[in-house]
């Protein structure tokens, strides 16, 4: 997998996204699923079971979530998610 800025189908950058800046808009759909489980207090093994993946990718999703939200703990991520309305819907 090549890392870098996300692009649209036409090859240009996705509007409204700044790849150099952390933020919830940078979470992938799968990371959003994992994020909801993190906010419920689930551990990596439980997240993996709920998403039908192994614990290692679950751990990677959690690490990506923390980095993209610019927080250092699951508790901070959950608090930020609730405060910013990321966990509704």
GROMACS .gro file of N, CA, C and O in nm:
model
  356
    1UNK      N    1   0.084  -0.117   0.000
    1UNK     CA    2   0.000   0.000   0.000
    1UNK      C    3   0.089   0.124   0.000
    1UNK      O    4   0.182   0.135   0.077
    2UNK      N    5   0.058   0.216  -0.084
    2UNK     CA    6   0.135   0.338  -0.093
    2UNK      C    7   0.071   0.443  -0.004
    2UNK      O    8  -0.049   0.466  -0.010
    3UNK      N    9   0.151   0.504   0.080
    3UNK     CA   10   0.099   0.608   0.168
    3UNK      C   11   0.113   0.743   0.102
    3UNK      O   12   0.204   0.766   0.025
    4UNK      N   13   0.024   0.833   0.136
    4UNK     CA   14   0.030   0.968   0.082
    4UNK      C   15  -0.107   1.030   0.089
    4UNK      O   16  -0.197   0.979   0.154
    5UNK      N   17  -0.124   1.137   0.017
    5UNK     CA   18  -0.254   1.203   0.021
    5UNK      C   19  -0.356   1.122  -0.057
    5UNK      O   20  -0.323   1.054  -0.154
    6UNK      N   21  -0.477   1.126  -0.012
    6UNK     CA   22  -0.584   1.057  -0.081
    6UNK      C   23  -0.616   1.131  -0.209
    6UNK      O   24  -0.608   1.252  -0.216
    7UNK      N   25  -0.655   1.057  -0.308
    7UNK     CA   26  -0.691   1.121  -0.433
    7UNK      C   27  -0.830   1.078  -0.475
    7UNK      O   28  -0.880   0.973  -0.434
    8UNK      N   29  -0.893   1.159  -0.556
    8UNK     CA   30  -1.023   1.123  -0.611
    8UNK      C   31  -1.001   1.033  -0.731
    8UNK      O   32  -0.889   1.011  -0.775
    9UNK      N   33  -1.105   0.981  -0.789
    9UNK     CA   34  -1.092   0.892  -0.903
    9UNK      C   35  -1.019   0.958  -1.020
    9UNK      O   36  -0.952   0.895  -1.096
   10UNK      N   37  -1.035   1.089  -1.034
   10UNK     CA   38  -0.971   1.160  -1.143
   10UNK      C   39  -0.823   1.186  -1.118
   10UNK      O   40  -0.755   1.241  -1.202
   11UNK      N   41  -0.773   1.147  -1.003
   11UNK     CA   42  -0.631   1.161  -0.974
   11UNK      C   43  -0.597   1.286  -0.895
   11UNK      O   44  -0.484   1.302  -0.852
   12UNK      N   45  -0.692   1.376  -0.874
   12UNK     CA   46  -0.665   1.497  -0.796
   12UNK      C   47  -0.685   1.471  -0.648
   12UNK      O   48  -0.731   1.366  -0.606
   13UNK      N   49  -0.647   1.568  -0.568
   13UNK     CA   50  -0.667   1.555  -0.423
   13UNK      C   51  -0.813   1.560  -0.389
   13UNK      O   52  -0.892   1.625  -0.456
   14UNK      N   53  -0.849   1.493  -0.282
   14UNK     CA   54  -0.987   1.495  -0.234
   14UNK      C   55  -1.013   1.632  -0.173
   14UNK      O   56  -0.937   1.677  -0.087
   15UNK      N   57  -1.118   1.701  -0.217
   15UNK     CA   58  -1.145   1.835  -0.166
   15UNK      C   59  -1.167   1.836  -0.015
   15UNK      O   60  -1.227   1.744   0.040
   16UNK      N   61  -1.118   1.939   0.051
   16UNK     CA   62  -1.143   1.958   0.193
   16UNK      C   63  -1.054   1.876   0.285
   16UNK      O   64  -1.071   1.879   0.405
   17UNK      N   65  -0.959   1.803   0.231
   17UNK     CA   66  -0.872   1.722   0.317
   17UNK      C   67  -0.730   1.773   0.308
   17UNK      O   68  -0.676   1.792   0.200
   18UNK      N   69  -0.672   1.795   0.423
   18UNK     CA   70  -0.533   1.837   0.430
   18UNK      C   71  -0.455   1.721   0.490
   18UNK      O   72  -0.463   1.696   0.610
   19UNK      N   73  -0.383   1.644   0.408
   19UNK     CA   74  -0.315   1.524   0.459
   19UNK      C   75  -0.208   1.552   0.562
   19UNK      O   76  -0.167   1.463   0.633
   20UNK      N   77  -0.164   1.676   0.573
   20UNK     CA   78  -0.061   1.708   0.670
   20UNK      C   79  -0.118   1.740   0.808
   20UNK      O   80  -0.045   1.756   0.904
   21UNK      N   81  -0.250   1.751   0.818
   21UNK     CA   82  -0.314   1.790   0.944
   21UNK      C   83  -0.399   1.676   0.999
   21UNK      O   84  -0.480   1.619   0.927
   22UNK      N   85  -0.383   1.640   1.128
   22UNK     CA   86  -0.467   1.536   1.185
   22UNK      C   87  -0.611   1.583   1.193
   22UNK      O   88  -0.638   1.702   1.202
   23UNK      N   89  -0.702   1.491   1.189
   23UNK     CA   90  -0.841   1.528   1.205
   23UNK      C   91  -0.934   1.411   1.178
   23UNK      O   92  -0.897   1.316   1.110
   24UNK      N   93  -1.055   1.418   1.232
   24UNK     CA   94  -1.150   1.308   1.218
   24UNK      C   95  -1.194   1.286   1.074
   24UNK      O   96  -1.235   1.177   1.039
   25UNK      N   97  -1.186   1.388   0.989
   25UNK     CA   98  -1.225   1.370   0.850
   25UNK      C   99  -1.131   1.277   0.775
   25UNK      O  100  -1.161   1.232   0.666
   26UNK      N  101  -1.016   1.248   0.835
   26UNK     CA  102  -0.919   1.158   0.773
   26UNK      C  103  -0.941   1.012   0.810
   26UNK      O  104  -0.871   0.925   0.759
   27UNK      N  105  -1.037   0.983   0.898
   27UNK     CA  106  -1.065   0.843   0.934
   27UNK      C  107  -1.131   0.772   0.817
   27UNK      O  108  -1.223   0.824   0.755
   28UNK      N  109  -1.083   0.650   0.790
   28UNK     CA  110  -1.148   0.569   0.687
   28UNK      C  111  -1.279   0.515   0.743
   28UNK      O  112  -1.304   0.521   0.865
   29UNK      N  113  -1.360   0.460   0.657
   29UNK     CA  114  -1.487   0.402   0.701
   29UNK      C  115  -1.462   0.292   0.804
   29UNK      O  116  -1.532   0.282   0.905
   30UNK      N  117  -1.361   0.211   0.780
   30UNK     CA  118  -1.329   0.101   0.872
   30UNK      C  119  -1.279   0.155   1.006
   30UNK      O  120  -1.311   0.101   1.112
   31UNK      N  121  -1.199   0.262   1.001
   31UNK     CA  122  -1.152   0.324   1.125
   31UNK      C  123  -1.268   0.385   1.203
   31UNK      O  124  -1.269   0.379   1.326
   32UNK      N  125  -1.367   0.437   1.133
   32UNK     CA  126  -1.485   0.491   1.202
   32UNK      C  127  -1.560   0.378   1.274
   32UNK      O  128  -1.607   0.397   1.386
   33UNK      N  129  -1.569   0.262   1.210
   33UNK     CA  130  -1.632   0.146   1.275
   33UNK      C  131  -1.554   0.109   1.402
   33UNK      O  132  -1.614   0.087   1.508
   34UNK      N  133  -1.423   0.102   1.389
   34UNK     CA  134  -1.339   0.067   1.504
   34UNK      C  135  -1.347   0.175   1.612
   34UNK      O  136  -1.348   0.144   1.731
   35UNK      N  137  -1.355   0.300   1.569
   35UNK     CA  138  -1.362   0.413   1.662
   35UNK      C  139  -1.485   0.401   1.752
   35UNK      O  140  -1.478   0.424   1.873
   36UNK      N  141  -1.598   0.365   1.695
   36UNK     CA  142  -1.720   0.347   1.776
   36UNK      C  143  -1.699   0.239   1.880
   36UNK      O  144  -1.746   0.251   1.994
   37UNK      N  145  -1.629   0.133   1.844
   37UNK     CA  146  -1.603   0.024   1.938
   37UNK      C  147  -1.504   0.068   2.046
   37UNK      O  148  -1.518   0.030   2.163
   38UNK      N  149  -1.404   0.147   2.008
   38UNK     CA  150  -1.310   0.202   2.107
   38UNK      C  151  -1.387   0.285   2.208
   38UNK      O  152  -1.365   0.275   2.330
   39UNK      N  153  -1.477   0.369   2.159
   39UNK     CA  154  -1.555   0.457   2.247
   39UNK      C  155  -1.647   0.377   2.340
   39UNK      O  156  -1.682   0.426   2.448
   40UNK      N  157  -1.682   0.255   2.301
   40UNK     CA  158  -1.762   0.167   2.387
   40UNK      C  159  -1.676   0.100   2.493
   40UNK      O  160  -1.727   0.029   2.579
   41UNK      N  161  -1.544   0.119   2.484
   41UNK     CA  162  -1.453   0.062   2.582
   41UNK      C  163  -1.401  -0.076   2.546
   41UNK      O  164  -1.344  -0.145   2.631
   42UNK      N  165  -1.416  -0.116   2.422
   42UNK     CA  166  -1.370  -0.249   2.382
   42UNK      C  167  -1.219  -0.252   2.362
   42UNK      O  168  -1.159  -0.155   2.321
   43UNK      N  169  -1.160  -0.369   2.391
   43UNK     CA  170  -1.016  -0.386   2.369
   43UNK      C  171  -0.992  -0.436   2.227
   43UNK      O  172  -1.087  -0.463   2.152
   44UNK      N  173  -0.866  -0.450   2.188
   44UNK     CA  174  -0.833  -0.489   2.051
   44UNK      C  175  -0.892  -0.624   2.012
   44UNK      O  176  -0.939  -0.642   1.899
   45UNK      N  177  -0.889  -0.718   2.103
   45UNK     CA  178  -0.943  -0.851   2.074
   45UNK      C  179  -1.093  -0.843   2.049
   45UNK      O  180  -1.145  -0.907   1.956
   46UNK      N  181  -1.163  -0.764   2.127
   46UNK     CA  182  -1.308  -0.748   2.109
   46UNK      C  183  -1.339  -0.672   1.980
   46UNK      O  184  -1.436  -0.704   1.911
   47UNK      N  185  -1.258  -0.572   1.950
   47UNK     CA  186  -1.277  -0.496   1.825
   47UNK      C  187  -1.255  -0.589   1.706
   47UNK      O  188  -1.333  -0.590   1.611
   48UNK      N  189  -1.150  -0.671   1.713
   48UNK     CA  190  -1.121  -0.765   1.607
   48UNK      C  191  -1.238  -0.862   1.584
   48UNK      O  192  -1.278  -0.885   1.469
   49UNK      N  193  -1.293  -0.913   1.691
   49UNK     CA  194  -1.405  -1.007   1.679
   49UNK      C  195  -1.527  -0.938   1.616
   49UNK      O  196  -1.593  -0.995   1.529
   50UNK      N  197  -1.555  -0.817   1.658
   50UNK     CA  198  -1.671  -0.745   1.606
   50UNK      C  199  -1.655  -0.709   1.459
   50UNK      O  200  -1.754  -0.705   1.385
   51UNK      N  201  -1.531  -0.685   1.416
   51UNK     CA  202  -1.506  -0.647   1.277
   51UNK      C  203  -1.465  -0.765   1.189
   51UNK      O  204  -1.436  -0.748   1.071
   52UNK      N  205  -1.459  -0.886   1.248
   52UNK     CA  206  -1.421  -1.008   1.177
   52UNK      C  207  -1.281  -0.997   1.116
   52UNK      O  208  -1.259  -1.031   1.000
   53UNK      N  209  -1.187  -0.946   1.198
   53UNK     CA  210  -1.047  -0.935   1.158
   53UNK      C  211  -0.962  -0.989   1.272
   53UNK      O  212  -1.013  -1.018   1.380
   54UNK      N  213  -0.832  -1.003   1.250
   54UNK     CA  214  -0.745  -1.048   1.359
   54UNK      C  215  -0.707  -0.929   1.447
   54UNK      O  216  -0.724  -0.813   1.408
   55UNK      N  217  -0.656  -0.957   1.567
   55UNK     CA  218  -0.623  -0.848   1.660
   55UNK      C  219  -0.517  -0.750   1.608
   55UNK      O  220  -0.522  -0.633   1.641
   56UNK      N  221  -0.421  -0.795   1.526
   56UNK     CA  222  -0.317  -0.704   1.478
   56UNK      C  223  -0.376  -0.591   1.393
   56UNK      O  224  -0.345  -0.474   1.417
   57UNK      N  225  -0.459  -0.620   1.291
   57UNK     CA  226  -0.518  -0.509   1.216
   57UNK      C  227  -0.607  -0.419   1.304
   57UNK      O  228  -0.613  -0.298   1.283
   58UNK      N  229  -0.671  -0.478   1.404
   58UNK     CA  230  -0.751  -0.398   1.496
   58UNK      C  231  -0.660  -0.300   1.570
   58UNK      O  232  -0.693  -0.182   1.586
   59UNK      N  233  -0.544  -0.349   1.612
   59UNK     CA  234  -0.447  -0.264   1.680
   59UNK      C  235  -0.399  -0.151   1.589
   59UNK      O  236  -0.384  -0.036   1.632
   60UNK      N  237  -0.377  -0.183   1.462
   60UNK     CA  238  -0.334  -0.082   1.365
   60UNK      C  239  -0.443   0.023   1.346
   60UNK      O  240  -0.415   0.143   1.341
   61UNK      N  241  -0.569  -0.021   1.337
   61UNK     CA  242  -0.680   0.074   1.325
   61UNK      C  243  -0.681   0.169   1.444
   61UNK      O  244  -0.695   0.291   1.427
   62UNK      N  245  -0.665   0.115   1.564
   62UNK     CA  246  -0.667   0.198   1.685
   62UNK      C  247  -0.551   0.297   1.683
   62UNK      O  248  -0.569   0.416   1.712
   63UNK      N  249  -0.433   0.250   1.646
   63UNK     CA  250  -0.317   0.340   1.638
   63UNK      C  251  -0.341   0.453   1.537
   63UNK      O  252  -0.309   0.569   1.563
   64UNK      N  253  -0.399   0.418   1.422
   64UNK     CA  254  -0.429   0.519   1.321
   64UNK      C  255  -0.531   0.620   1.372
   64UNK      O  256  -0.519   0.740   1.347
   65UNK      N  257  -0.630   0.572   1.444
   65UNK     CA  258  -0.734   0.660   1.500
   65UNK      C  259  -0.670   0.759   1.597
   65UNK      O  260  -0.696   0.879   1.589
   66UNK      N  261  -0.587   0.710   1.687
   66UNK     CA  262  -0.523   0.797   1.785
   66UNK      C  263  -0.437   0.903   1.715
   66UNK      O  264  -0.441   1.021   1.751
   67UNK      N  265  -0.364   0.861   1.614
   67UNK     CA  266  -0.277   0.955   1.542
   67UNK      C  267  -0.360   1.059   1.467
   67UNK      O  268  -0.329   1.179   1.471
   68UNK      N  269  -0.463   1.015   1.400
   68UNK     CA  270  -0.545   1.107   1.320
   68UNK      C  271  -0.624   1.205   1.406
   68UNK      O  272  -0.653   1.315   1.363
   69UNK      N  273  -0.659   1.163   1.528
   69UNK     CA  274  -0.731   1.253   1.618
   69UNK      C  275  -0.634   1.334   1.704
   69UNK      O  276  -0.677   1.419   1.781
   70UNK      N  277  -0.506   1.306   1.692
   70UNK     CA  278  -0.402   1.377   1.766
   70UNK      C  279  -0.422   1.363   1.917
   70UNK      O  280  -0.418   1.461   1.991
   71UNK      N  281  -0.446   1.239   1.959
   71UNK     CA  282  -0.461   1.207   2.101
   71UNK      C  283  -0.367   1.093   2.135
   71UNK      O  284  -0.314   1.026   2.047
   72UNK      N  285  -0.347   1.070   2.265
   72UNK     CA  286  -0.253   0.966   2.307
   72UNK      C  287  -0.317   0.845   2.375
   72UNK      O  288  -0.249   0.750   2.406
   73UNK      N  289  -0.448   0.851   2.398
   73UNK     CA  290  -0.513   0.738   2.463
   73UNK      C  291  -0.653   0.714   2.406
   73UNK      O  292  -0.713   0.803   2.345
   74UNK      N  293  -0.702   0.596   2.431
   74UNK     CA  294  -0.838   0.561   2.388
   74UNK      C  295  -0.941   0.650   2.459
   74UNK      O  296  -1.040   0.689   2.401
   75UNK      N  297  -0.913   0.680   2.585
   75UNK     CA  298  -1.004   0.765   2.662
   75UNK      C  299  -1.011   0.905   2.600
   75UNK      O  300  -1.120   0.960   2.585
   76UNK      N  301  -0.896   0.961   2.564
   76UNK     CA  302  -0.896   1.091   2.499
   76UNK      C  303  -0.969   1.086   2.365
   76UNK      O  304  -1.041   1.179   2.329
   77UNK      N  305  -0.950   0.978   2.291
   77UNK     CA  306  -1.017   0.963   2.162
   77UNK      C  307  -1.169   0.961   2.180
   77UNK      O  308  -1.243   1.029   2.108
   78UNK      N  309  -1.214   0.883   2.278
   78UNK     CA  310  -1.358   0.875   2.303
   78UNK      C  311  -1.413   1.010   2.346
   78UNK      O  312  -1.519   1.052   2.298
   79UNK      N  313  -1.342   1.079   2.435
   79UNK     CA  314  -1.387   1.210   2.481
   79UNK      C  315  -1.395   1.307   2.363
   79UNK      O  316  -1.492   1.382   2.349
   80UNK      N  317  -1.293   1.306   2.278
   80UNK     CA  318  -1.292   1.395   2.162
   80UNK      C  319  -1.406   1.358   2.067
   80UNK      O  320  -1.473   1.445   2.012
   81UNK      N  321  -1.428   1.230   2.049
   81UNK     CA  322  -1.536   1.186   1.961
   81UNK      C  323  -1.672   1.231   2.009
   81UNK      O  324  -1.755   1.277   1.930
   82UNK      N  325  -1.695   1.222   2.138
   82UNK     CA  326  -1.823   1.267   2.195
   82UNK      C  327  -1.834   1.419   2.188
   82UNK      O  328  -1.938   1.472   2.149
   83UNK      N  329  -1.728   1.490   2.222
   83UNK     CA  330  -1.730   1.637   2.222
   83UNK      C  331  -1.750   1.694   2.081
   83UNK      O  332  -1.820   1.793   2.064
   84UNK      N  333  -1.690   1.628   1.983
   84UNK     CA  334  -1.697   1.677   1.845
   84UNK      C  335  -1.814   1.618   1.767
   84UNK      O  336  -1.831   1.646   1.649
   85UNK      N  337  -1.897   1.535   1.834
   85UNK     CA  338  -2.013   1.477   1.768
   85UNK      C  339  -1.978   1.371   1.665
   85UNK      O  340  -2.057   1.342   1.575
   86UNK      N  341  -1.860   1.308   1.677
   86UNK     CA  342  -1.817   1.208   1.580
   86UNK      C  343  -1.879   1.072   1.604
   86UNK      O  344  -1.873   0.985   1.517
   87UNK      N  345  -1.938   1.052   1.719
   87UNK     CA  346  -1.989   0.920   1.755
   87UNK      C  347  -2.141   0.911   1.748
   87UNK      O  348  -2.199   0.814   1.793
   88UNK      N  349  -2.203   1.010   1.690
   88UNK     CA  350  -2.349   1.007   1.673
   88UNK      C  351  -2.382   0.950   1.538
   88UNK      O  352  -2.306   0.967   1.442
   89UNK      N  353  -2.495   0.885   1.528
   89UNK     CA  354  -2.539   0.833   1.399
   89UNK      C  355  -2.479   0.709   1.367
   89UNK      O  356  -2.429   0.637   1.315
   0.00000   0.00000   0.00000
